[in-house]
Amino acid sequence: MILSKWLATLLGGTLAAQGALAIDLTVTDEASLKSAAKTVATTMMDYYNGRATANIPGKMDGTWWEGGSMFMTLILYWWVTGDTQFNAAVQEGMYFQKGDDDFFPSNYSQYLGNDDQVFWGLAAITAAEFNYPEKDGEPSWVSLAQGVFNTQYPRWDTSSCHGGMRWQIWPYQNGYLTKNAISNGGLFQLSARLALYTGNKTYAEWAERIWDWSATTPLLKQKNWNIADSTTCGTQCTDHGDFQWTYNYATYISGAAYMHNYTNGTETKWKEGVEGLYKTSQQFFPTSGGNLILSDITCEPLGNCDRNQITFKSYFSNWIGVMTTIVPGTYDMVFPQLKASAEAAAKQCSGGDDGVKCGIRWTKQAEWDKSSGLEQQMAVLGVLSANLVPFKNKAPFTADSGGTSKSNPNAGTNSSANKVPVLNTIGTGDKAGAGVLTFIFVTGWAVAVTWMIRGG
Ligand SMILES: *[C@@H]1O[C@H](CO)[C@@H](O)[C@H](O)[C@H]1NC(C)=O
Ligand SMILES: *[C@@H]1O[C@H](CO)[C@@H](O)[C@H](O)[C@H]1NC(C)=O
Ligand SMILES: *[C@@H]1O[C@H](CO)[C@@H](O)[C@H](O)[C@H]1NC(C)=O
Ligand SMILES: *[C@@H]1O[C@H](CO)[C@@H](O)[C@H](O)[C@H]1NC(C)=O
Ligand SMILES: *[C@@H]1O[C@H](CO)[C@@H](O)[C@H](O)[C@H]1NC(C)=O
């Protein structure tokens, strides 16, 4: 049953309360999946178009990184559905935020983390892998991904823990003293994908370096395939912030999948990584959803997921879904859960005036959890698109197998990105700014020290 939008709006008030609407989905039917995905994407873009900063393409209210991750989600949506209606907005936002071809635009770069930037790079490599339309006069998608790589690997930090990417980039930031899973796993994945796309072994060497280094820390415990969210420089990366998040696991799984394929399956460590980490990802399919429905267990049961956390299931689903095209034999391992998750997610989309706004607790199934927003839409869109991947049944292109996006290994190297930003040249009129900065630095330091004491 798919009600037209005006009818849904008309009936929404009464029916939504009873959970009678929701999105109709037959998960085994391609047309049904496409139609559901379109409904969810359209609502997501209504939020995007209605933002206060709508005059700045790609910039969302109160967050910069989610623009990149939303475009990444929309690029896969386009690939599996062929629906081009959002392409203009995606291109506009991606190019507008490209900075010096490195997704490190000076408006925001002063307070970004490596993880924020890498998501835009992952969006760009996704575009390259699927021959997403490029615009004349703009840098190629793969070169934008290379620009992110080129600005990130010089930040590899050996001053503590013998290596690793810090979470945040500048010493005055709270997260400067932390090394975390998503920053390292993100660059690991980006490097692995660049290796497969371009065939350039420099990227593969970096991917392997990041994986191997992670395995010397709590960020990737190969003994039991556990991924800690973060660890701190002050303890030489021996302490561990143990919150468990879907996207941390999926970013390492995905990178290992690309490396498996890049190495032609000759190195067993990558397939072992994929399987080992998928096994421990079973914690994200709790009994409340019959061990089949994806859940960010650290926040969902408590109902306190923040807007970032609400999006994580989108990336998990996208990356795990695409993985099945490059690691033969993994379809049966993951699709029973991706299918059940999509069905449950669609049932969760029964909220709001129109009766199709999605909540986030898919394990609740038919009962809308009364939350709604762009992030909820993104999460559901991710799992619906993932279920369309087997229908598309095509692996990501590489430069040798039909990929048309042109490599530029030097992209982003002419950028000012790695110079510490001049935030406060102290002169008349700048004193307030300097005061704020000192405050942030001192607060950040206090927070970090407190955390180290607690964490140690
Ligand atoms: C940077 O900020 C200015 C002022 O708000 C805005 O006009 C411009 O579009 C922004 N640029 C980016 C890349 O967001
Ligand atoms: C994988 O196999 C292809 C085709 O035989 C070969 O060209 C390529 O060099 C191999 N890759 C690696 C990393 O060994
Ligand atoms: C790599 O992916 C291709 C699909 O592009 C697949 O045919 C091939 O079997 C994969 N290689 C390995 C070693 O799994
Ligand atoms: C491979 O990548 C490295 C690192 O960006 C670069 O220096 C080198 O020129 C690239 N090689 C080719 C053949 O593109
Ligand atoms: C580097 O940037 C400067 C200033 O934007 C520009 O003049 C120069 O042509 C650029 N060089 C390259 C190699 O792109």
Coordinates of C-alpha atoms and ligand atoms in Angstrom, one line a residue:
M1 CA 0.0 0.0 0.0
I2 CA 1.6 3.2 -1.1
L3 CA -0.6 6.2 -0.5
S4 CA 0.0 9.3 -2.6
K5 CA 1.6 12.1 -0.7
W6 CA -1.5 14.4 -0.6
L7 CA -3.6 11.5 0.7
A8 CA -1.0 10.6 3.2
T9 CA -0.9 14.2 4.4
L10 CA -4.7 14.2 4.6
L11 CA -4.8 11.0 6.6
G12 CA -1.5 11.4 8.4
G13 CA -2.8 13.0 11.5
T14 CA -5.0 10.2 12.5
L15 CA -3.4 7.2 10.9
A16 CA 0.2 8.0 11.8
A17 CA -0.8 7.9 15.4
Q18 CA -2.1 4.4 14.9
G19 CA 1.0 3.4 13.0
A20 CA -1.2 2.6 10.0
L21 CA 0.9 4.2 7.4
A22 CA 4.6 3.5 7.1
I23 CA 6.4 2.7 4.0
D24 CA 5.3 -0.4 2.0
L25 CA 8.2 -2.6 1.3
T26 CA 8.8 -6.1 -0.2
V27 CA 12.5 -6.5 0.4
T28 CA 12.8 -9.2 -2.3
D29 CA 11.3 -6.9 -5.0
E30 CA 13.6 -4.4 -6.7
A31 CA 10.8 -2.0 -7.7
S32 CA 9.4 -2.0 -4.2
L33 CA 12.9 -1.2 -2.8
K34 CA 13.4 1.6 -5.3
S35 CA 10.1 3.1 -4.5
A36 CA 10.6 3.0 -0.8
A37 CA 14.2 4.4 -1.2
K38 CA 12.8 7.3 -3.2
T39 CA 10.2 8.2 -0.6
V40 CA 12.9 8.1 2.1
A41 CA 15.4 10.1 0.1
T42 CA 12.8 12.7 -0.9
T43 CA 12.0 13.4 2.8
M44 CA 15.7 13.6 3.6
M45 CA 16.2 16.2 0.8
D46 CA 13.2 18.1 2.1
Y47 CA 15.1 18.5 5.3
Y48 CA 18.3 19.5 3.4
N49 CA 16.5 22.0 1.3
G50 CA 14.8 23.5 4.3
R51 CA 18.0 24.2 6.3
A52 CA 18.8 27.7 7.5
T53 CA 22.1 27.8 5.6
A54 CA 20.5 26.7 2.3
N55 CA 22.5 29.5 0.6
I56 CA 25.7 27.6 1.3
P57 CA 25.7 24.4 -0.8
G58 CA 26.8 21.3 1.1
K59 CA 26.8 23.0 4.5
M60 CA 24.3 21.8 7.0
D61 CA 23.1 23.6 10.0
G62 CA 25.4 22.9 12.9
T63 CA 27.5 20.3 11.2
W64 CA 29.9 20.1 8.2
W65 CA 30.8 16.5 8.0
E66 CA 27.3 15.2 7.5
G67 CA 27.1 17.0 4.2
G68 CA 29.8 14.6 2.9
S69 CA 28.2 11.5 4.4
M70 CA 24.8 12.4 3.1
F71 CA 26.2 12.9 -0.4
M72 CA 28.0 9.6 -0.1
T73 CA 24.7 8.0 0.7
L74 CA 23.0 9.7 -2.2
I75 CA 25.7 8.6 -4.7
L76 CA 25.1 5.0 -3.8
Y77 CA 21.3 5.7 -4.0
W78 CA 21.8 7.0 -7.5
W79 CA 23.9 4.0 -8.5
V80 CA 21.4 1.4 -7.4
T81 CA 18.2 3.2 -8.5
G82 CA 19.2 5.3 -11.5
D83 CA 17.2 8.2 -9.9
T84 CA 19.0 11.3 -11.0
Q85 CA 16.8 13.9 -9.4
F86 CA 19.3 14.7 -6.6
N87 CA 22.4 14.7 -8.7
A88 CA 22.5 18.5 -9.2
A89 CA 22.4 19.1 -5.5
V90 CA 25.0 16.5 -4.8
Q91 CA 27.4 17.9 -7.4
E92 CA 26.8 21.5 -6.3
G93 CA 27.5 20.7 -2.6
M94 CA 30.5 18.5 -3.3
Y95 CA 32.2 21.0 -5.5
F96 CA 31.4 23.9 -3.3
Q97 CA 33.0 22.3 -0.3
K98 CA 36.0 21.0 -2.1
G99 CA 38.5 23.5 -0.6
D100 CA 41.9 23.3 -2.4
D101 CA 40.7 19.9 -3.9
D102 CA 41.1 18.4 -0.5
F103 CA 37.7 18.9 1.3
F104 CA 39.3 21.1 3.9
P105 CA 37.6 24.4 3.2
S106 CA 39.0 27.3 5.2
N107 CA 35.6 28.2 6.7
Y108 CA 35.6 25.1 8.7
S109 CA 39.1 23.6 8.7
Q110 CA 40.0 25.3 12.0
Y111 CA 37.8 23.0 14.0
L112 CA 37.6 19.8 11.9
G113 CA 38.8 16.3 12.8
N114 CA 40.4 13.9 10.4
D115 CA 37.2 11.9 10.5
D116 CA 35.1 14.8 9.3
Q117 CA 37.3 15.4 6.3
V118 CA 37.7 11.7 5.4
F119 CA 33.9 11.3 5.0
W120 CA 34.0 13.7 2.1
G121 CA 36.9 11.8 0.6
L122 CA 34.9 8.6 1.0
A123 CA 32.0 10.3 -0.8
A124 CA 34.4 11.3 -3.7
I125 CA 35.9 7.8 -4.1
T126 CA 32.3 6.4 -4.1
A127 CA 31.5 8.7 -6.9
A128 CA 34.6 7.6 -8.8
E129 CA 33.9 3.9 -8.3
F130 CA 30.4 4.3 -9.8
N131 CA 31.2 6.7 -12.6
Y132 CA 29.0 9.4 -11.0
P133 CA 28.6 12.3 -13.5
E134 CA 31.5 14.8 -13.4
K135 CA 31.3 18.4 -14.4
D136 CA 33.6 20.0 -16.9
G137 CA 36.1 22.4 -15.3
E138 CA 35.9 20.7 -11.9
P139 CA 38.5 18.2 -10.5
S140 CA 37.7 14.6 -11.0
W141 CA 36.1 12.6 -8.2
V142 CA 39.1 10.3 -7.8
S143 CA 41.4 13.3 -7.6
L144 CA 39.3 14.8 -4.8
A145 CA 39.7 11.6 -2.9
Q146 CA 43.4 11.7 -3.6
G147 CA 43.5 15.3 -2.3
V148 CA 42.1 14.1 1.0
F149 CA 44.6 11.3 1.1
N150 CA 47.4 13.7 0.3
T151 CA 46.5 16.1 3.1
Q152 CA 45.9 13.3 5.7
Y153 CA 48.8 10.9 5.5
P154 CA 51.4 13.7 6.3
R155 CA 49.5 14.0 9.6
W156 CA 50.5 10.5 10.5
D157 CA 51.8 11.1 14.0
T158 CA 54.7 9.1 15.4
S159 CA 55.2 11.4 18.4
S160 CA 53.1 9.0 20.5
C161 CA 52.0 5.4 20.0
H162 CA 54.5 4.9 17.2
G163 CA 52.0 6.2 14.7
G164 CA 48.4 6.7 14.1
M165 CA 46.0 9.5 13.1
R166 CA 44.9 11.8 15.8
W167 CA 41.2 12.4 16.0
Q168 CA 41.5 16.1 15.7
I169 CA 44.1 18.1 13.8
W170 CA 45.1 21.2 15.8
P171 CA 46.6 21.3 19.3
Y172 CA 43.9 23.6 20.6
Q173 CA 41.2 21.0 19.9
N174 CA 39.7 18.7 22.5
G175 CA 40.4 15.6 20.4
Y176 CA 44.0 16.4 19.6
L177 CA 45.3 14.1 22.3
T178 CA 43.1 11.2 21.1
K179 CA 43.6 8.6 18.4
N180 CA 40.3 7.1 17.3
A181 CA 38.9 4.3 15.3
I182 CA 37.0 6.3 12.7
S183 CA 39.9 8.6 11.8
N184 CA 42.3 5.7 11.4
G185 CA 39.7 3.3 9.9
G186 CA 38.5 6.0 7.6
L187 CA 41.9 6.7 6.1
F188 CA 42.5 3.0 6.0
Q189 CA 39.4 2.5 3.9
L190 CA 40.1 5.5 1.7
S191 CA 43.6 4.2 1.0
A192 CA 42.4 0.7 0.2
R193 CA 39.8 2.0 -2.2
L194 CA 42.3 4.3 -3.9
A195 CA 44.7 1.3 -4.2
L196 CA 42.0 -0.8 -6.0
Y197 CA 40.8 2.1 -8.2
T198 CA 44.1 3.4 -9.3
G199 CA 46.3 0.3 -8.9
N200 CA 48.9 2.5 -7.3
K201 CA 50.6 0.4 -4.5
T202 CA 51.5 3.5 -2.5
Y203 CA 47.9 3.6 -1.3
A204 CA 48.0 -0.1 -0.5
E205 CA 51.1 0.3 1.6
W206 CA 49.4 3.1 3.6
A207 CA 46.3 0.9 4.0
E208 CA 48.4 -1.9 5.4
R209 CA 50.4 0.5 7.6
I210 CA 47.3 1.8 9.2
W211 CA 45.7 -1.6 9.7
D212 CA 48.9 -3.0 11.2
W213 CA 49.4 0.0 13.4
S214 CA 45.7 -0.1 14.6
A215 CA 46.3 -3.8 15.5
T216 CA 49.0 -2.7 18.0
T217 CA 46.4 -0.6 19.9
P218 CA 42.9 -1.2 21.3
L219 CA 41.5 0.3 18.1
L220 CA 41.7 -3.1 16.5
K221 CA 42.2 -6.1 18.7
Q222 CA 42.8 -9.0 16.4
K223 CA 42.7 -11.5 19.2
N224 CA 39.0 -11.0 19.7
W225 CA 38.2 -8.6 16.8
N226 CA 37.1 -5.9 19.2
I227 CA 37.3 -2.2 18.1
A228 CA 37.6 0.4 20.8
D229 CA 36.3 3.8 19.8
S230 CA 39.3 5.7 21.0
T231 CA 42.6 5.7 22.9
T232 CA 44.8 8.5 24.1
C233 CA 48.3 9.7 23.2
G234 CA 49.2 10.2 26.9
T235 CA 49.0 6.5 27.6
Q236 CA 50.8 5.6 24.4
C237 CA 47.5 4.2 23.2
T238 CA 47.1 1.6 25.9
D239 CA 43.9 2.9 27.4
H240 CA 40.6 2.4 25.6
G241 CA 37.3 4.2 25.3
D242 CA 35.2 1.1 24.7
F243 CA 31.9 2.4 23.3
Q244 CA 30.9 0.2 20.5
W245 CA 29.7 1.8 17.2
T246 CA 28.5 0.2 14.0
Y247 CA 30.5 2.5 11.7
N248 CA 33.8 1.8 13.4
Y249 CA 33.5 -1.9 12.6
A250 CA 32.2 -1.3 9.1
T251 CA 34.9 1.1 8.1
Y252 CA 37.6 -1.5 8.9
I253 CA 35.6 -4.3 7.4
S254 CA 35.1 -2.3 4.2
G255 CA 38.8 -1.4 3.9
A256 CA 39.8 -5.0 4.5
A257 CA 37.4 -6.1 1.7
Y258 CA 39.0 -3.7 -0.8
M259 CA 42.5 -4.9 0.3
H260 CA 41.3 -8.5 -0.2
N261 CA 40.3 -7.7 -3.7
Y262 CA 43.4 -5.6 -4.4
T263 CA 45.7 -8.4 -3.3
N264 CA 43.8 -10.9 -5.4
G265 CA 43.0 -12.8 -2.3
T266 CA 46.6 -13.8 -1.9
E267 CA 46.9 -12.4 1.7
T268 CA 44.6 -14.2 4.0
K269 CA 44.7 -11.5 6.6
W270 CA 42.2 -9.4 4.8
K271 CA 39.5 -12.0 4.5
E272 CA 40.1 -13.1 8.1
G273 CA 39.6 -9.4 9.1
V274 CA 36.3 -9.2 7.2
E275 CA 35.0 -12.4 8.7
G276 CA 36.3 -11.8 12.2
L277 CA 35.0 -8.2 12.4
Y278 CA 31.6 -9.2 11.0
K279 CA 31.4 -11.9 13.7
T280 CA 31.9 -9.3 16.4
S281 CA 29.5 -7.0 14.7
Q282 CA 26.8 -9.5 15.7
Q283 CA 26.6 -7.4 18.9
F284 CA 24.8 -4.8 16.7
F285 CA 22.0 -7.3 16.0
P286 CA 20.5 -7.6 19.5
T287 CA 17.9 -10.2 20.6
S288 CA 15.3 -7.4 20.8
G289 CA 15.3 -7.6 17.0
G290 CA 15.6 -11.3 16.8
N291 CA 19.4 -11.0 16.2
L292 CA 18.5 -9.8 12.7
I293 CA 17.9 -6.0 13.0
L294 CA 20.8 -3.5 13.0
S295 CA 21.0 -1.3 16.1
D296 CA 23.6 1.1 17.5
I297 CA 23.4 -0.6 20.8
T298 CA 25.4 2.0 22.7
C299 CA 22.7 4.7 22.4
E300 CA 19.5 3.3 20.9
P301 CA 18.2 1.3 23.9
L302 CA 18.8 4.4 26.1
G303 CA 17.2 6.6 23.4
N304 CA 20.1 9.1 23.6
C305 CA 21.8 8.8 20.2
D306 CA 23.1 12.2 19.1
R307 CA 22.6 13.3 15.5
N308 CA 26.0 11.9 14.4
Q309 CA 25.3 8.5 15.9
I310 CA 21.9 8.3 14.3
T311 CA 23.6 8.2 10.9
F312 CA 26.0 5.4 11.6
K313 CA 23.8 2.6 10.4
S314 CA 23.7 4.2 7.0
Y315 CA 27.4 3.7 6.5
F316 CA 27.4 0.3 8.0
S317 CA 24.7 -0.9 5.6
N318 CA 26.3 0.8 2.5
W319 CA 29.8 -0.5 3.1
I320 CA 28.7 -4.0 4.1
G321 CA 26.4 -4.2 1.1
V322 CA 29.0 -3.1 -1.4
M323 CA 31.5 -5.4 0.2
T324 CA 29.6 -8.4 -1.1
T325 CA 30.5 -7.4 -4.7
I326 CA 34.2 -7.6 -4.1
V327 CA 34.5 -10.4 -1.6
P328 CA 32.9 -13.5 -3.1
G329 CA 31.0 -15.7 -0.6
T330 CA 30.0 -12.9 1.8
Y331 CA 26.4 -12.4 0.5
D332 CA 25.0 -15.2 2.6
M333 CA 26.9 -14.0 5.6
V334 CA 25.4 -10.5 5.6
F335 CA 22.2 -10.3 3.6
P336 CA 19.8 -12.2 5.9
Q337 CA 20.5 -9.4 8.4
L338 CA 20.5 -6.5 5.8
K339 CA 17.1 -7.7 4.5
A340 CA 15.5 -8.0 7.9
S341 CA 17.0 -4.6 8.9
A342 CA 15.5 -3.0 5.8
E343 CA 12.1 -4.4 6.5
A344 CA 12.2 -3.3 10.1
A345 CA 13.5 0.1 9.1
A346 CA 10.7 0.7 6.6
K347 CA 8.1 -0.1 9.3
Q348 CA 9.8 2.5 11.5
C349 CA 8.9 5.1 8.8
S350 CA 5.4 5.8 9.9
G351 CA 5.8 9.1 11.7
G352 CA 5.1 12.8 11.3
D353 CA 2.2 14.5 9.6
D354 CA 2.7 12.7 6.4
G355 CA 3.0 9.3 8.1
V356 CA 6.3 8.4 6.4
K357 CA 9.0 10.1 8.6
C358 CA 11.4 7.5 9.9
G359 CA 12.5 6.9 13.4
I360 CA 15.8 5.4 14.4
R361 CA 15.0 2.4 16.6
W362 CA 14.4 -0.2 13.8
T363 CA 14.2 -2.9 16.5
K364 CA 10.9 -1.4 17.6
Q365 CA 9.5 -2.2 14.1
A366 CA 5.9 -1.2 13.7
E367 CA 5.9 1.3 16.5
W368 CA 7.4 4.6 15.4
D369 CA 9.9 5.7 18.1
K370 CA 8.7 9.4 17.7
S371 CA 12.1 10.6 16.6
S372 CA 12.5 12.2 13.1
G373 CA 15.1 14.1 11.2
L374 CA 17.5 14.2 8.3
E375 CA 19.7 11.7 10.0
Q376 CA 17.0 9.2 10.6
Q377 CA 16.1 9.4 6.9
M378 CA 19.8 8.9 6.0
A379 CA 20.1 5.7 8.1
V380 CA 17.0 4.1 6.4
L381 CA 18.1 5.2 3.0
G382 CA 21.5 3.5 3.6
V383 CA 19.9 0.1 4.4
L384 CA 17.4 0.3 1.5
S385 CA 20.2 1.1 -1.0
A386 CA 22.3 -1.7 0.4
N387 CA 19.5 -4.1 -0.4
L388 CA 19.5 -2.9 -4.0
V389 CA 23.3 -3.7 -4.5
P390 CA 22.6 -7.4 -5.3
F391 CA 20.0 -6.4 -7.9
K392 CA 22.6 -4.1 -9.5
N393 CA 25.1 -6.9 -9.2
K394 CA 28.1 -4.9 -10.3
A395 CA 31.4 -4.3 -8.5
P396 CA 32.9 -0.8 -8.2
F397 CA 34.7 0.2 -11.3
T398 CA 38.4 0.6 -11.3
A399 CA 40.6 2.6 -13.7
D400 CA 41.2 -0.7 -15.5
S401 CA 37.7 -1.9 -15.6
G402 CA 35.7 1.0 -16.9
G403 CA 36.2 3.7 -14.3
T404 CA 36.3 7.0 -16.2
S405 CA 37.3 9.4 -13.3
K406 CA 40.9 10.5 -13.9
S407 CA 43.6 10.0 -11.3
N408 CA 45.8 12.9 -10.2
P409 CA 48.2 11.7 -7.6
N410 CA 49.3 15.3 -6.8
A411 CA 45.8 16.6 -6.0
G412 CA 45.5 18.7 -2.9
T413 CA 49.3 19.0 -2.4
N414 CA 49.2 22.7 -3.3
S415 CA 47.0 23.5 -0.4
S416 CA 47.4 25.5 2.7
A417 CA 45.7 22.7 4.6
N418 CA 48.6 21.5 6.7
K419 CA 49.7 24.8 7.9
V420 CA 48.4 25.6 11.4
P421 CA 45.7 28.2 10.8
V422 CA 46.4 31.7 11.9
L423 CA 43.4 32.1 14.2
N424 CA 44.5 35.1 16.2
T425 CA 47.3 37.3 15.1
I426 CA 47.0 39.5 18.2
G427 CA 46.4 43.0 17.3
T428 CA 43.8 45.6 18.1
G429 CA 40.4 44.2 17.6
D430 CA 41.5 40.6 17.8
K431 CA 41.8 40.3 21.5
A432 CA 38.3 38.9 22.0
G433 CA 39.1 36.1 19.6
A434 CA 42.3 35.3 21.3
G435 CA 40.5 35.1 24.6
V436 CA 38.0 32.7 23.3
L437 CA 40.8 30.6 21.8
T438 CA 42.7 30.5 25.1
F439 CA 39.5 29.4 26.8
I440 CA 39.0 26.6 24.3
F441 CA 42.5 25.5 24.7
V442 CA 42.5 25.4 28.4
T443 CA 39.1 23.7 28.5
G444 CA 40.2 21.2 26.0
W445 CA 43.3 20.4 28.0
A446 CA 41.3 20.0 31.2
V447 CA 38.8 17.7 29.5
A448 CA 41.6 15.6 28.0
V449 CA 43.5 15.3 31.3
T450 CA 40.3 14.4 33.1
W451 CA 39.6 11.8 30.5
M452 CA 43.1 10.4 30.7
I453 CA 42.8 10.0 34.4
R454 CA 39.5 8.3 34.2
G455 CA 40.5 6.2 31.2
G456 CA 43.8 5.1 32.6
Ligands
LIG1 C1 32.2 30.4 3.9 O1 31.4 31.4 4.7 C2 30.9 32.5 3.9 C3 30.3 33.5 4.9 O2 29.3 32.8 5.6 C4 30.0 32.0 2.9 O3 29.5 33.1 2.1 C5 30.7 31.0 2.0 O4 29.8 30.4 1.1 C6 31.2 29.8 2.8 N1 32.0 28.9 2.0 C7 31.8 27.6 2.1 C8 32.7 26.7 1.3 O5 31.0 27.0 2.9
LIG2 C1 46.2 -9.1 -9.2 O1 46.1 -9.8 -10.4 C2 46.1 -9.0 -11.6 C3 45.8 -9.8 -12.8 O2 46.5 -11.0 -12.8 C4 47.5 -8.4 -11.7 O3 47.6 -7.5 -12.8 C5 47.8 -7.6 -10.4 O4 49.1 -7.1 -10.4 C6 47.6 -8.4 -9.1 N1 47.6 -7.6 -8.0 C7 48.5 -7.7 -7.0 C8 48.4 -6.7 -5.9 O5 49.3 -8.7 -6.9
LIG3 C1 37.4 -8.9 -6.8 O1 36.2 -8.3 -7.3 C2 35.8 -8.9 -8.6 C3 34.6 -8.1 -9.0 O2 35.0 -6.9 -9.5 C4 35.5 -10.3 -8.4 O3 35.2 -10.8 -9.7 C5 36.8 -11.0 -7.9 O4 36.6 -12.4 -7.7 C6 37.3 -10.4 -6.7 N1 38.6 -11.0 -6.3 C7 38.7 -11.7 -5.2 C8 40.1 -12.2 -5.0 O5 37.9 -11.9 -4.4
LIG4 C1 51.3 6.7 -6.8 O1 50.9 7.5 -5.7 C2 52.0 8.2 -5.1 C3 51.5 8.9 -3.8 O2 50.5 9.8 -4.1 C4 52.6 9.2 -6.1 O3 53.7 9.9 -5.6 C5 53.0 8.4 -7.4 O4 53.3 9.4 -8.4 C6 51.8 7.6 -7.9 N1 52.2 6.8 -9.0 C7 51.6 6.8 -10.1 C8 52.1 5.9 -11.2 O5 50.6 7.4 -10.3
LIG5 C1 49.2 26.6 -6.4 O1 48.4 27.6 -5.9 C2 48.8 28.9 -6.3 C3 47.9 29.9 -5.5 O2 46.6 29.5 -5.6 C4 48.7 29.0 -7.8 O3 49.1 30.3 -8.2 C5 49.5 27.9 -8.4 O4 49.4 27.9 -9.8 C6 49.2 26.5 -7.9 N1 50.2 25.6 -8.4 C7 49.8 24.4 -8.9 C8 50.9 23.5 -9.3 O5 48.6 24.0 -8.9

